[in-house]
PDB file of C-alpha atoms and ligand atoms in Angstrom:
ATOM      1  CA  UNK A   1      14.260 -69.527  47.969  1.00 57.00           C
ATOM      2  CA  UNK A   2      13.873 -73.131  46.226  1.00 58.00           C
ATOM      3  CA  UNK A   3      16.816 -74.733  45.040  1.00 57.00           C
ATOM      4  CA  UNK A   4      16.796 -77.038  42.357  1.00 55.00           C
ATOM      5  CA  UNK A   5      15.344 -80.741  42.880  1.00 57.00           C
ATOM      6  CA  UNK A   6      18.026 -81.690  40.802  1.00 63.00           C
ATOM      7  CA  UNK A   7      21.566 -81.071  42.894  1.00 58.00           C
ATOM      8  CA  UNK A   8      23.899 -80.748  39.856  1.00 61.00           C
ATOM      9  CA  UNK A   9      21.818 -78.505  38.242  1.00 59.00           C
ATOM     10  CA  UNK A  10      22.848 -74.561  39.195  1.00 59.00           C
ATOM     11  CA  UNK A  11      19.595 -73.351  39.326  1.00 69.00           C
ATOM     12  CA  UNK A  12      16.897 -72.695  42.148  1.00 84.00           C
ATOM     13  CA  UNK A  13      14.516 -69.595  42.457  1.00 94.00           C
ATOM     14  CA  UNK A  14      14.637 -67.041  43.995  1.00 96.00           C
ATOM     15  CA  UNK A  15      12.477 -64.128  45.439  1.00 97.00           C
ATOM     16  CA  UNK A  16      13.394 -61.166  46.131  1.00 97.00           C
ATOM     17  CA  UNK A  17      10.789 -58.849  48.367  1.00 97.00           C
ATOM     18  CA  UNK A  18      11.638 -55.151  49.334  1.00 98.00           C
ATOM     19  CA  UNK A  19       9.475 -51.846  50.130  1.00 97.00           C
ATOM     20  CA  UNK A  20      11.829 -50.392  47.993  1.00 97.00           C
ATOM     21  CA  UNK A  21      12.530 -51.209  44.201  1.00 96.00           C
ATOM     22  CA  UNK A  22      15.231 -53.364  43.399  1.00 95.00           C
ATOM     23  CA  UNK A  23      17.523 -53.204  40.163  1.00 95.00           C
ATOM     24  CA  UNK A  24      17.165 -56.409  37.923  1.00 95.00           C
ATOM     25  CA  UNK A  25      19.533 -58.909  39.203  1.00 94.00           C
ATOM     26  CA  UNK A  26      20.100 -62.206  37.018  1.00 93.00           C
ATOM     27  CA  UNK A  27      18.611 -65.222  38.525  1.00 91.00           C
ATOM     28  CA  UNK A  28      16.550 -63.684  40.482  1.00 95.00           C
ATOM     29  CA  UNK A  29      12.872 -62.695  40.885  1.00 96.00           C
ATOM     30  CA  UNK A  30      11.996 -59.347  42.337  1.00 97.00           C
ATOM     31  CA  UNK A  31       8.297 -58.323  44.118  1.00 97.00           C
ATOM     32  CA  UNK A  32       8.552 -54.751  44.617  1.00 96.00           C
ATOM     33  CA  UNK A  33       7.704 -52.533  45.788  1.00 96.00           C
ATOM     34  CA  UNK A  34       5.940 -55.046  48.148  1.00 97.00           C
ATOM     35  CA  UNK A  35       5.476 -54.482  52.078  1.00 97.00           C
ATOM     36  CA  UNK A  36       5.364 -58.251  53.823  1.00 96.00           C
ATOM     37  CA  UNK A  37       3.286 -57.274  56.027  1.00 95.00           C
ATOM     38  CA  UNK A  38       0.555 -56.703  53.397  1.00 96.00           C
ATOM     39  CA  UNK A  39      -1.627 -59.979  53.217  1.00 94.00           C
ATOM     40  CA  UNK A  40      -1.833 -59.087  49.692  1.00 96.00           C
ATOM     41  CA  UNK A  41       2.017 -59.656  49.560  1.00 96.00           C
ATOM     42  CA  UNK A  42       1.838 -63.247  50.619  1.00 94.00           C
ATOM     43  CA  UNK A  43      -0.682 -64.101  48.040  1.00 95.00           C
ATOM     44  CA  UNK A  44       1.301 -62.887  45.217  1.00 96.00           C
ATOM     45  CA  UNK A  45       4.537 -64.536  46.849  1.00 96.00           C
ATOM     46  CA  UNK A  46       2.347 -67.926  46.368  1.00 94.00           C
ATOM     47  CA  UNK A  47       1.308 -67.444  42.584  1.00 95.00           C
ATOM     48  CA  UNK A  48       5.293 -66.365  42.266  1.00 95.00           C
ATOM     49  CA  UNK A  49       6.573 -69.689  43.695  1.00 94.00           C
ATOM     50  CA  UNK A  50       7.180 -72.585  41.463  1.00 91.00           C
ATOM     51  CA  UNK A  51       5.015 -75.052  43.962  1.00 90.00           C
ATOM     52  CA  UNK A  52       3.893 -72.352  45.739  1.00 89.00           C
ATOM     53  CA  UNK A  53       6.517 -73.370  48.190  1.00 94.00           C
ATOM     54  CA  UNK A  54       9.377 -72.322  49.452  1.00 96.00           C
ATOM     55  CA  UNK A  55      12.559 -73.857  51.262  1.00 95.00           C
ATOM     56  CA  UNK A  56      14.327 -70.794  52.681  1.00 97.00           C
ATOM     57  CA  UNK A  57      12.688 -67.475  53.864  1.00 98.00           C
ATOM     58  CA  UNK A  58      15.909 -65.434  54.671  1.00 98.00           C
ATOM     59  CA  UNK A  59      14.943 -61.919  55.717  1.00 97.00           C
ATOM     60  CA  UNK A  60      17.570 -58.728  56.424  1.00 96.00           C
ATOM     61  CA  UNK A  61      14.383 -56.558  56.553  1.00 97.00           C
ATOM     62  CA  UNK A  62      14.702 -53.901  58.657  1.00 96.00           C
ATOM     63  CA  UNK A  63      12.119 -50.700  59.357  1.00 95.00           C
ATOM     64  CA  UNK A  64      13.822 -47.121  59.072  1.00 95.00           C
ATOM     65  CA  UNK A  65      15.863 -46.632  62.411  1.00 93.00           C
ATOM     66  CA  UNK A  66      14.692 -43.833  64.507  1.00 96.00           C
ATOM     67  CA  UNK A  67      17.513 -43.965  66.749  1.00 93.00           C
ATOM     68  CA  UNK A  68      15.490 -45.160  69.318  1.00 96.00           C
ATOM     69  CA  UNK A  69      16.917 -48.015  70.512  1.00 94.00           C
ATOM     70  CA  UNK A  70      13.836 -49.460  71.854  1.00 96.00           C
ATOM     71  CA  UNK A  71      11.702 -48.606  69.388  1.00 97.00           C
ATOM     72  CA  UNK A  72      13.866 -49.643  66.682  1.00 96.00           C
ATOM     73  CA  UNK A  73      14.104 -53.361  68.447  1.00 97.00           C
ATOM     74  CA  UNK A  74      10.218 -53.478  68.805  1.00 97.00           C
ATOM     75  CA  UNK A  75       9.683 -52.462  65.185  1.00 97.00           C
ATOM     76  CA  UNK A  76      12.063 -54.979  64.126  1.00 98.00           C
ATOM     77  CA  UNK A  77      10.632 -58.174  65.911  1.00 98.00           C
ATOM     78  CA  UNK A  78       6.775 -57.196  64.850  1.00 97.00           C
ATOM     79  CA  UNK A  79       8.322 -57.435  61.379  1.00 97.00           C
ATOM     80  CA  UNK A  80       9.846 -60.580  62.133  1.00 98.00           C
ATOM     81  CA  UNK A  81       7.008 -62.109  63.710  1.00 97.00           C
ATOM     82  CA  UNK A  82       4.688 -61.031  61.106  1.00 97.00           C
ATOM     83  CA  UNK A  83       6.948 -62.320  58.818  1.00 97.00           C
ATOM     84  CA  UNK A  84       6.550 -65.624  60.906  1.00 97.00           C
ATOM     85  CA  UNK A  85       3.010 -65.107  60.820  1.00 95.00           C
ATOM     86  CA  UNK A  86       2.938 -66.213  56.634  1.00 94.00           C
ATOM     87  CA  UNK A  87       5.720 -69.527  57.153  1.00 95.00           C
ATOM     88  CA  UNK A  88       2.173 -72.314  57.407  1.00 94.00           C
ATOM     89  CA  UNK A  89       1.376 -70.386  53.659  1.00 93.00           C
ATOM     90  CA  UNK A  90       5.101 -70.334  52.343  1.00 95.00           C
ATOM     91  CA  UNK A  91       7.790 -72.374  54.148  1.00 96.00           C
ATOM     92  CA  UNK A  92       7.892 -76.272  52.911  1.00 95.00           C
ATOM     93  CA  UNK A  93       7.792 -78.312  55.922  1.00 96.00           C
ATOM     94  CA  UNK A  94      11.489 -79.292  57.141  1.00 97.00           C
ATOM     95  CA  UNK A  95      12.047 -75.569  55.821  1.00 97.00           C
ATOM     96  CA  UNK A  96      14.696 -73.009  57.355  1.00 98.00           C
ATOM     97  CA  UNK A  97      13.774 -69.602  58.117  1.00 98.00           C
ATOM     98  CA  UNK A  98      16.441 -66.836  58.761  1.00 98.00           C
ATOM     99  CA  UNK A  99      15.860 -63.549  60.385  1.00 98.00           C
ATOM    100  CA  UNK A 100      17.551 -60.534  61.575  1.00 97.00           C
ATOM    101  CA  UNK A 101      16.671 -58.605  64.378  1.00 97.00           C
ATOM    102  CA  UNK A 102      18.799 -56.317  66.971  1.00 95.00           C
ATOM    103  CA  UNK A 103      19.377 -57.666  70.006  1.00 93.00           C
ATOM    104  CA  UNK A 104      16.771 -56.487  73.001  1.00 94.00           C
ATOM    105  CA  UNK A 105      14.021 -57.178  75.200  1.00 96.00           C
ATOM    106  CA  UNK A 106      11.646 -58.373  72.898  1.00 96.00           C
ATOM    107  CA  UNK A 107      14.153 -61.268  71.347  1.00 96.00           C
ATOM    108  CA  UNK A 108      12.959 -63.952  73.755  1.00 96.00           C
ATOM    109  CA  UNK A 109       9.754 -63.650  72.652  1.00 97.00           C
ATOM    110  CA  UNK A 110      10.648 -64.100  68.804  1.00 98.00           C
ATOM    111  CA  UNK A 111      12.724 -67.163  69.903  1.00 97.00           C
ATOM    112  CA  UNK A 112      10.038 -68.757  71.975  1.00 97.00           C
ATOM    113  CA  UNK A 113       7.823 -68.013  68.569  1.00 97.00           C
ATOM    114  CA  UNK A 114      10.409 -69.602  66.289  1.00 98.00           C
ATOM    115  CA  UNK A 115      10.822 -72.558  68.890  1.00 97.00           C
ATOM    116  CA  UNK A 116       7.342 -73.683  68.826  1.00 96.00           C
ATOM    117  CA  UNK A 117       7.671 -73.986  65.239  1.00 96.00           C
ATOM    118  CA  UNK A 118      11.280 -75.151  64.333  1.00 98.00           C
ATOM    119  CA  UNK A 119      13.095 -78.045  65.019  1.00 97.00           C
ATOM    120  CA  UNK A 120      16.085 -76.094  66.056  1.00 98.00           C
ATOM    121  CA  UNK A 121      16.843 -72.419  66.693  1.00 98.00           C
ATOM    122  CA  UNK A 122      20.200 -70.793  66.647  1.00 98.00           C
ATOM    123  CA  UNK A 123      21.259 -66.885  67.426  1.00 97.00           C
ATOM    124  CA  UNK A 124      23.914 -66.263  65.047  1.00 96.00           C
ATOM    125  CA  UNK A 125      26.525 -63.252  64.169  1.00 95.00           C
ATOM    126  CA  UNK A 126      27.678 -63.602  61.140  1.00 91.00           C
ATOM    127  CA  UNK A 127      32.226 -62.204  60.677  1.00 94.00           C
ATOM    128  CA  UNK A 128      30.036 -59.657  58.303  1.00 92.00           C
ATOM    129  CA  UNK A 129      28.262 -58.443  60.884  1.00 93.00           C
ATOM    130  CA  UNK A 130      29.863 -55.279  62.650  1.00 94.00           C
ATOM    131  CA  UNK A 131      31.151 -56.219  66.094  1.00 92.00           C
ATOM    132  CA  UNK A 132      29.598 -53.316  67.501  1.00 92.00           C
ATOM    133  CA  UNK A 133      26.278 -53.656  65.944  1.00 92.00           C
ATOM    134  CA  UNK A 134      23.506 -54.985  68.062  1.00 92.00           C
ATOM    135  CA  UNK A 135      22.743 -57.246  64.855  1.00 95.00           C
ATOM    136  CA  UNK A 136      21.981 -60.926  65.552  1.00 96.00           C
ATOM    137  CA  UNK A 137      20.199 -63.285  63.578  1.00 97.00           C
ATOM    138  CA  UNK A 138      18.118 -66.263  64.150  1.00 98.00           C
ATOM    139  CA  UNK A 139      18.495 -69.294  62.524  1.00 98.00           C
ATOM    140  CA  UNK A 140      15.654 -72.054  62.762  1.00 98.00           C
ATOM    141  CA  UNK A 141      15.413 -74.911  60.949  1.00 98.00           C
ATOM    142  CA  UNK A 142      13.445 -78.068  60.072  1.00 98.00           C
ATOM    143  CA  UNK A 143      10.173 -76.163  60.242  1.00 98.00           C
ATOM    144  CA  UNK A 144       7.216 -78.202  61.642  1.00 96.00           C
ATOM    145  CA  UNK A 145       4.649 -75.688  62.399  1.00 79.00           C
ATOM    146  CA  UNK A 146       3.075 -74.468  65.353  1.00 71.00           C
ATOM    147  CA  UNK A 147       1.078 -77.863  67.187  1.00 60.00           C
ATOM    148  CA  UNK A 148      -2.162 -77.188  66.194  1.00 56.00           C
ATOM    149  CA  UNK A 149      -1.910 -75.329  63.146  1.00 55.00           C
ATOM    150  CA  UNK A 150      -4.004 -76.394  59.657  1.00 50.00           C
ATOM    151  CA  UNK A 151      -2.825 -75.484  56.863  1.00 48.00           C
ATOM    152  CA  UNK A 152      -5.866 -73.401  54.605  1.00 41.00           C
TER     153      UNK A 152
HETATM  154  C1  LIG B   1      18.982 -53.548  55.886  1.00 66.75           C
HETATM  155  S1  LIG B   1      18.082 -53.262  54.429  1.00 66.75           S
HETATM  156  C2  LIG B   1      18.404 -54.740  53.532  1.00 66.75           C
HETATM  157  C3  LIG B   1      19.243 -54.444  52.435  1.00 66.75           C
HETATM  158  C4  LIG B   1      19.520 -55.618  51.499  1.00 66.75           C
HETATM  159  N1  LIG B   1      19.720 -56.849  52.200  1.00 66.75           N
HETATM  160  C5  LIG B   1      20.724 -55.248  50.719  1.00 66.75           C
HETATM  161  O1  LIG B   1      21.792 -55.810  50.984  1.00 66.75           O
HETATM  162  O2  LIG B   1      20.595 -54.365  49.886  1.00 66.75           O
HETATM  163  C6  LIG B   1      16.443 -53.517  54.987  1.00 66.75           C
HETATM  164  C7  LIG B   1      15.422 -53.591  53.871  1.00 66.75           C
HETATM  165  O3  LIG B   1      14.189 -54.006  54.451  1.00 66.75           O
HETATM  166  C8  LIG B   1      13.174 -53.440  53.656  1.00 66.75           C
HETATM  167  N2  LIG B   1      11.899 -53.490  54.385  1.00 66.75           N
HETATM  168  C9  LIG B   1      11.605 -52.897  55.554  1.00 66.75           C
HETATM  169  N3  LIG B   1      10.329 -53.141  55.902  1.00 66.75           N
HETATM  170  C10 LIG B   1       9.805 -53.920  54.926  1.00 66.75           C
HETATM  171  C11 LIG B   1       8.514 -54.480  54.705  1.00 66.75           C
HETATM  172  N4  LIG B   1       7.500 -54.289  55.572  1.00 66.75           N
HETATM  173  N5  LIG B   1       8.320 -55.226  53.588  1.00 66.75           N
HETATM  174  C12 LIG B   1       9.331 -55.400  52.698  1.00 66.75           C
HETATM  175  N6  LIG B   1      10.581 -54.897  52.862  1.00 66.75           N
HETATM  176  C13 LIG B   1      10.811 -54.155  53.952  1.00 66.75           C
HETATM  177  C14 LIG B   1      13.666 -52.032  53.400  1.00 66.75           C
HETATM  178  O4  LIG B   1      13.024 -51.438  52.302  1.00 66.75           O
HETATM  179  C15 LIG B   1      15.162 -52.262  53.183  1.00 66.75           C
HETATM  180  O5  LIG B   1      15.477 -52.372  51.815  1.00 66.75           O
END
């Protein structure tokens, strides 16, 4: 997401990226179907972007649930770490990235990922968010990347 550089105008950009094909929505820019975890994918996010940068990457992704609980979780944080994995390409320094993942063993190790790389990390659960859903979210902003890493 990139909103505007002027804050009274109404517009940003935004991109949308799904497996799945999304119907036209006004204001916004769709890639799919596109998998993220396809390096391709990240390359055509760039040439998308208007400065080939972004300020937001929000993701609800989620894999199909096998009703494996465990499985499910693991699936779910490899996604979110890949997605993690493309933030030096994307994500504008000082950049927030938001992720959702179900809660489980594998969650400290996505927050010691996001920690080394954001300023400040937060597990939220949003009043949307079923009570009885193991749905949490991480919230980490003012992106610095990893110590370390050069940007291509
Ligand atoms: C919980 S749904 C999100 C639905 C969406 N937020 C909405 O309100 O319609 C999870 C979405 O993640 C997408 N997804 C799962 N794996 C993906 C991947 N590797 N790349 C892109 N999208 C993926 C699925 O196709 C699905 O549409």
């Amino acid at each position: 997401m990139r909103p505007p550089a002027d804050p009274s105008s109404p517009v940003g950009f935004v991109l949308g990226v799904d497996l799945l094909h999304i119907f036209p929505l006004e204001g916004a820019t769709f890639l799919c179907p596109a998998d993220v975890t396809d390096p391709r994918t990240s390359q055509r996010i760039l040439e998308v972007l208007p400065g080939g940068r972004a300020d937001v990457i929000l993701s609800d992704m989620a894999p199909n649930a096998t009703g494996f609980r465990d499985l499910d979780h693991d699936r779910l944080i490899s996604l979110c770490l890949t997605l993690l994995s493309v933030t030096p390409d994307i994500l504008q320094p000082g950049g927030t990235f938001l992720c959702k993942t179900w809660a489980g063993s594998q969650s400290r190790r996505l927050q010691r990922r996001l920690t080394e790389e954001f300023q400040n990390v937060r597990i939220i659960k949003p009043e949307a968010s079923r009570k009885e859903s193991s749905e949490v979210y991480f919230l980490a902003t003012q992106y610095h990347r990893r110590k370390g890493t050069v940007k291509q």
